[in-house]
GROMACS .gro file of C-alpha atoms in nm:
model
  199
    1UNK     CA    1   0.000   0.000   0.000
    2UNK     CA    2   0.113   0.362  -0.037
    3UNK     CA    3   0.010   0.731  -0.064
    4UNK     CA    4  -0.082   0.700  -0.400
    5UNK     CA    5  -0.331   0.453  -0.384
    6UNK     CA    6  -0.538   0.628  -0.058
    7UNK     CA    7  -0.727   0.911  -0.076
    8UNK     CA    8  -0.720   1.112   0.280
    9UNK     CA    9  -1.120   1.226   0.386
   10UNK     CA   10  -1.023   1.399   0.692
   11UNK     CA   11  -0.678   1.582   0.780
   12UNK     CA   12  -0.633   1.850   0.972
   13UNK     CA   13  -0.427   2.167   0.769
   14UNK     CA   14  -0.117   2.018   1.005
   15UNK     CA   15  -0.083   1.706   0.832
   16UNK     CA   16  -0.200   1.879   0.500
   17UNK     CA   17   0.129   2.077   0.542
   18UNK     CA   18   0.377   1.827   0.576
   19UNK     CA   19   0.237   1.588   0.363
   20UNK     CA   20   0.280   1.856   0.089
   21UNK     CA   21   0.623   2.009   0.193
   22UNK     CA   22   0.765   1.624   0.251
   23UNK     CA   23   0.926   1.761   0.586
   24UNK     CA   24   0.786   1.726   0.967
   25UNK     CA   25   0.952   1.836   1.293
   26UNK     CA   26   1.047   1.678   1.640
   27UNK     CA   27   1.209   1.674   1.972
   28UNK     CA   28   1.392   1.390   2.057
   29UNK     CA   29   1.415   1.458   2.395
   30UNK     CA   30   1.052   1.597   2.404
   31UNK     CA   31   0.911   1.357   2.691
   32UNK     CA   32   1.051   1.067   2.965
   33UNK     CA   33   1.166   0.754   2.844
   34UNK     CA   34   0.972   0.442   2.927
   35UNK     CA   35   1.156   0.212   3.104
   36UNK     CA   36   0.920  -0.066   3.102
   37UNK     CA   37   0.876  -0.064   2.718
   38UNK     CA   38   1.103  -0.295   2.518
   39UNK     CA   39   0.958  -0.216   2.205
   40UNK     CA   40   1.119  -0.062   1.880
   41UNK     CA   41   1.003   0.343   1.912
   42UNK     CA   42   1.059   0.315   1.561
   43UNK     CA   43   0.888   0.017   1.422
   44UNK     CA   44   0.567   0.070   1.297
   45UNK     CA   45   0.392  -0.306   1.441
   46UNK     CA   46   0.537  -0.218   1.766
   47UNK     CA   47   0.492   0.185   1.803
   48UNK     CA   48   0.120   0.153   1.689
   49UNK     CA   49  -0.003  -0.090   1.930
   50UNK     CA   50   0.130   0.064   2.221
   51UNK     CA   51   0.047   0.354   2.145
   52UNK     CA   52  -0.297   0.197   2.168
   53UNK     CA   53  -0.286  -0.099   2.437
   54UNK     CA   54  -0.050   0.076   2.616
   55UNK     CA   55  -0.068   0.428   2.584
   56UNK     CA   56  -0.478   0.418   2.521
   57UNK     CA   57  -0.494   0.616   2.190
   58UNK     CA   58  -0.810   0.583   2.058
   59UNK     CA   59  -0.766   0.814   1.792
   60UNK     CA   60  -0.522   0.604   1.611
   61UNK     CA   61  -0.766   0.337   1.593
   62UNK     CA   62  -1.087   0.600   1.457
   63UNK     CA   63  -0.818   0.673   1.173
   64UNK     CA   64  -0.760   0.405   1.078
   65UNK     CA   65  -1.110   0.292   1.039
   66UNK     CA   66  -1.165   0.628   0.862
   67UNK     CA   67  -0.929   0.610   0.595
   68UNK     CA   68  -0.824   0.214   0.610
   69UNK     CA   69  -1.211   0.040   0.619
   70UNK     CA   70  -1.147  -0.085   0.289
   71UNK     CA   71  -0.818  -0.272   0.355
   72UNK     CA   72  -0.984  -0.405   0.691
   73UNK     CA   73  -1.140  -0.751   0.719
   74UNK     CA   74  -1.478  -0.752   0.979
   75UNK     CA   75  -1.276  -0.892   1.195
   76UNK     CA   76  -1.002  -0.630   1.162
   77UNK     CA   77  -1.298  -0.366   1.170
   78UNK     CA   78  -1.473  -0.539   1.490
   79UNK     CA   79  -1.121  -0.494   1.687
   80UNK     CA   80  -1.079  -0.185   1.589
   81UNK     CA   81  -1.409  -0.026   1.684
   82UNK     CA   82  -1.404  -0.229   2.012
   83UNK     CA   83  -1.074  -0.060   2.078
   84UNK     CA   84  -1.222   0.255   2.068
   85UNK     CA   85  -1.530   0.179   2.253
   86UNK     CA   86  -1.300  -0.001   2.573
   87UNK     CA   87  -1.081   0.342   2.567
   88UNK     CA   88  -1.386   0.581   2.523
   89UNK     CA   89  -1.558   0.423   2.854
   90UNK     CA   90  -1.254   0.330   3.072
   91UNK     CA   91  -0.954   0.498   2.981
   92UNK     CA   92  -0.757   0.197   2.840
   93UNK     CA   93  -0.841  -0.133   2.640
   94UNK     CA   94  -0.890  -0.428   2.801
   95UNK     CA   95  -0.555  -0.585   2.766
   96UNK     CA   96  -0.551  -0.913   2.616
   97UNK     CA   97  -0.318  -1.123   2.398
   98UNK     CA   98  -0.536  -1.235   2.146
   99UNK     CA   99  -0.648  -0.887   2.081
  100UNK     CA  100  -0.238  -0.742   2.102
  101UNK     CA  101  -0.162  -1.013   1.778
  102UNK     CA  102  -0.475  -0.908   1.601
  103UNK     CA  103  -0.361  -0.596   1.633
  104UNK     CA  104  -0.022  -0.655   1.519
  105UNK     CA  105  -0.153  -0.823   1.222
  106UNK     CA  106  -0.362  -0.564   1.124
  107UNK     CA  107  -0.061  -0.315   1.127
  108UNK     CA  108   0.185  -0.543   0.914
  109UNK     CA  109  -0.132  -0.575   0.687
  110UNK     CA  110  -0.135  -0.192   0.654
  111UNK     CA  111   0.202  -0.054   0.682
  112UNK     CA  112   0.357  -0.348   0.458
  113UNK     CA  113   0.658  -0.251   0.297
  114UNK     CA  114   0.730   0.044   0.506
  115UNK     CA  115   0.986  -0.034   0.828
  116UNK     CA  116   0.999   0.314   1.020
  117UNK     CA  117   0.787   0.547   1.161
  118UNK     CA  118   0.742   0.890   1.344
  119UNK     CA  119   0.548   1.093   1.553
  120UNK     CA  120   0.585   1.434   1.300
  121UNK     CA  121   0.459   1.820   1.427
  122UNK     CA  122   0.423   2.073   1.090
  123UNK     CA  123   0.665   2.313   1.231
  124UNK     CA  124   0.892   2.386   1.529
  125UNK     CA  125   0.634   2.618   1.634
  126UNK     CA  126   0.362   2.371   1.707
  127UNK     CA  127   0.600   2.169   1.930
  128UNK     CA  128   0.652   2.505   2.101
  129UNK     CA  129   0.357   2.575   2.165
  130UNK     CA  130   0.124   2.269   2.238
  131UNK     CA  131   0.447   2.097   2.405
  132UNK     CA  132   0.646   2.317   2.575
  133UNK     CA  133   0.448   2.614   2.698
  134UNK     CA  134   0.118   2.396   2.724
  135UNK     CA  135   0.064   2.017   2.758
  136UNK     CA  136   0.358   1.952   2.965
  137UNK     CA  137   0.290   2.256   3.192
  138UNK     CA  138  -0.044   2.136   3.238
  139UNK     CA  139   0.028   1.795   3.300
  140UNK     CA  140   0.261   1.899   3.547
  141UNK     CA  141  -0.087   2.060   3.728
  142UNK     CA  142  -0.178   1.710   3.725
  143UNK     CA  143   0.078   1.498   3.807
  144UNK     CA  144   0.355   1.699   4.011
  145UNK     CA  145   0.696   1.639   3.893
  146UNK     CA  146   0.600   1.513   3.543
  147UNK     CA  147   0.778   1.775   3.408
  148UNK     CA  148   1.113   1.758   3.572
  149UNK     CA  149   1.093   1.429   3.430
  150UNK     CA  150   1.103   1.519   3.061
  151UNK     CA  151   1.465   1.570   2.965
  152UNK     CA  152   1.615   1.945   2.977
  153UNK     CA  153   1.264   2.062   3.032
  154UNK     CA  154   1.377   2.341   3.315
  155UNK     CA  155   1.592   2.467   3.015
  156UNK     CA  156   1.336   2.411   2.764
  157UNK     CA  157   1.038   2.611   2.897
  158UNK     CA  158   1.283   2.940   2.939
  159UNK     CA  159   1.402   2.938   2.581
  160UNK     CA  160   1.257   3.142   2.344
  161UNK     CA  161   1.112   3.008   2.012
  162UNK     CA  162   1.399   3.022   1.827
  163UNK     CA  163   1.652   2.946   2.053
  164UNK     CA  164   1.412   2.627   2.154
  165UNK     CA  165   1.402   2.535   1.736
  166UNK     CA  166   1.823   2.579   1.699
  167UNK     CA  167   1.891   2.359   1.988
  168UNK     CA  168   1.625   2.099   1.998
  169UNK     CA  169   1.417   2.037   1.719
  170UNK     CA  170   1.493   1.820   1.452
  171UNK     CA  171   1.387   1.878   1.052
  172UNK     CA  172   1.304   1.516   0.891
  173UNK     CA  173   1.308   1.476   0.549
  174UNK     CA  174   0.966   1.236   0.416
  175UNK     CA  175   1.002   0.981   0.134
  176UNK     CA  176   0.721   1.063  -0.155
  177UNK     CA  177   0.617   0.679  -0.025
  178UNK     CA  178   0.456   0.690   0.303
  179UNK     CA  179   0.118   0.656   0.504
  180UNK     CA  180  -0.043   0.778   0.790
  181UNK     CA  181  -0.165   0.643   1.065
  182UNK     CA  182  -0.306   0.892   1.282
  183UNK     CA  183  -0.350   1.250   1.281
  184UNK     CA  184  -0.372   1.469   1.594
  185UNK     CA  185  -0.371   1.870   1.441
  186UNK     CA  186  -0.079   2.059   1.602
  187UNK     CA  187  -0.034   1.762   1.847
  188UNK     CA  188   0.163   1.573   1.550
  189UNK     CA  189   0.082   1.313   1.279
  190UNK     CA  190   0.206   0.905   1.294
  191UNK     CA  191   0.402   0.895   0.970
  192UNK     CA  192   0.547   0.535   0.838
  193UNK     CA  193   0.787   0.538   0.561
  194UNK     CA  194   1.088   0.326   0.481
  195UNK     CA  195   1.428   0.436   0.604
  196UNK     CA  196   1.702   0.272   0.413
  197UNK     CA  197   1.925   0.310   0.745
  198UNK     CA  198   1.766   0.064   0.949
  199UNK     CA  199   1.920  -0.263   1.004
   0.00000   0.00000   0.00000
């Protein structure tokens, strides 16, 4: 599957922009590492479903029946919406095996060919913004201490934009081949495309 053969219903004018300018923007050192994850932050199987079972991102899973229903089996489609429907009312799926290698099967259906992937932002601004002088902030309301635990944040959140952009963020060049998988607005867009580099 690839760009070329999908036709995109709903994206928000984020995504629109770096789908057409082939480029998206990130901080490495944006949040906390997970210590309990042994996935591949890169891989598209593994990113994908934790970012749902694990992370409880419905979204991901309302894109991809949005723009994907017609590569999706009923079964595929049943998951899926079931996904959504355990996250909408509780928070988090009902973890379960069974439903983790459906899941994973549905995602090497889908992203076939394609071996890397990315959580993109349109420009350094965005990240600025929604990241840095926003969510993080806010979740540090929430959950005291959060955000001395995001790397170089004390540093971060006194920079201004451009000093924040020449230190931190990171310009990645998209292959005319890729898909995507979800699509927040100015939170960022899941981007999989192959990257030659990868062993």
């Amino acid at each position: 599957m690839s760009e070329s053969s999908l036709e995109y219903k709903y994206l928000t004018k984020n995504t629109i922009t770096i789908l057409e300018s082939k480029k998206g923007y990130r901080d490495n050192t944006l949040f906390p590492e997970i210590s309990s994850l042994n996935t591949d932050k890169h891989n598209p199987i593994d990113v994908v479903t934790c970012e749902i079972m694990y992370c409880g991102k419905y979204e991901v899973c309302d894109f991809l029946i949005n723009h994907y229903q017609n590569y999706l089996s009923r079964s595929d489609y049943r998951l899926l919406t079931s996904l959504v429907y355990e996250i909408k009312t509780t928070g988090f799926p009902i973890i379960d095996s069974q439903k983790s290698e459906q899941l994973r099967r549905i995602i090497s259906k889908l992203t076939a060919g394609f071996n890397y992937c990315l959580w993109l932002c349109s420009s350094p601004t965005d990240i600025y913004i929604h990241y840095v002088k926003d969510y993080i902030p806010k979740a540090d309301k929430i959950q005291p201490g959060y955000a001395a635990s995001c790397p170089e944040f004390d540093i971060k959140s006194e920079l201004s934009l451009e000093e924040y952009k020449s230190r931190y963020v990171e310009e990645i060049d998209i292959p005319a081949e890729n898909l995507v998988l979800c699509d927040m607005g100015i939170e960022g867009a899941l981007i999989v495309f192959s990257n030659n580099t990868c062993e």
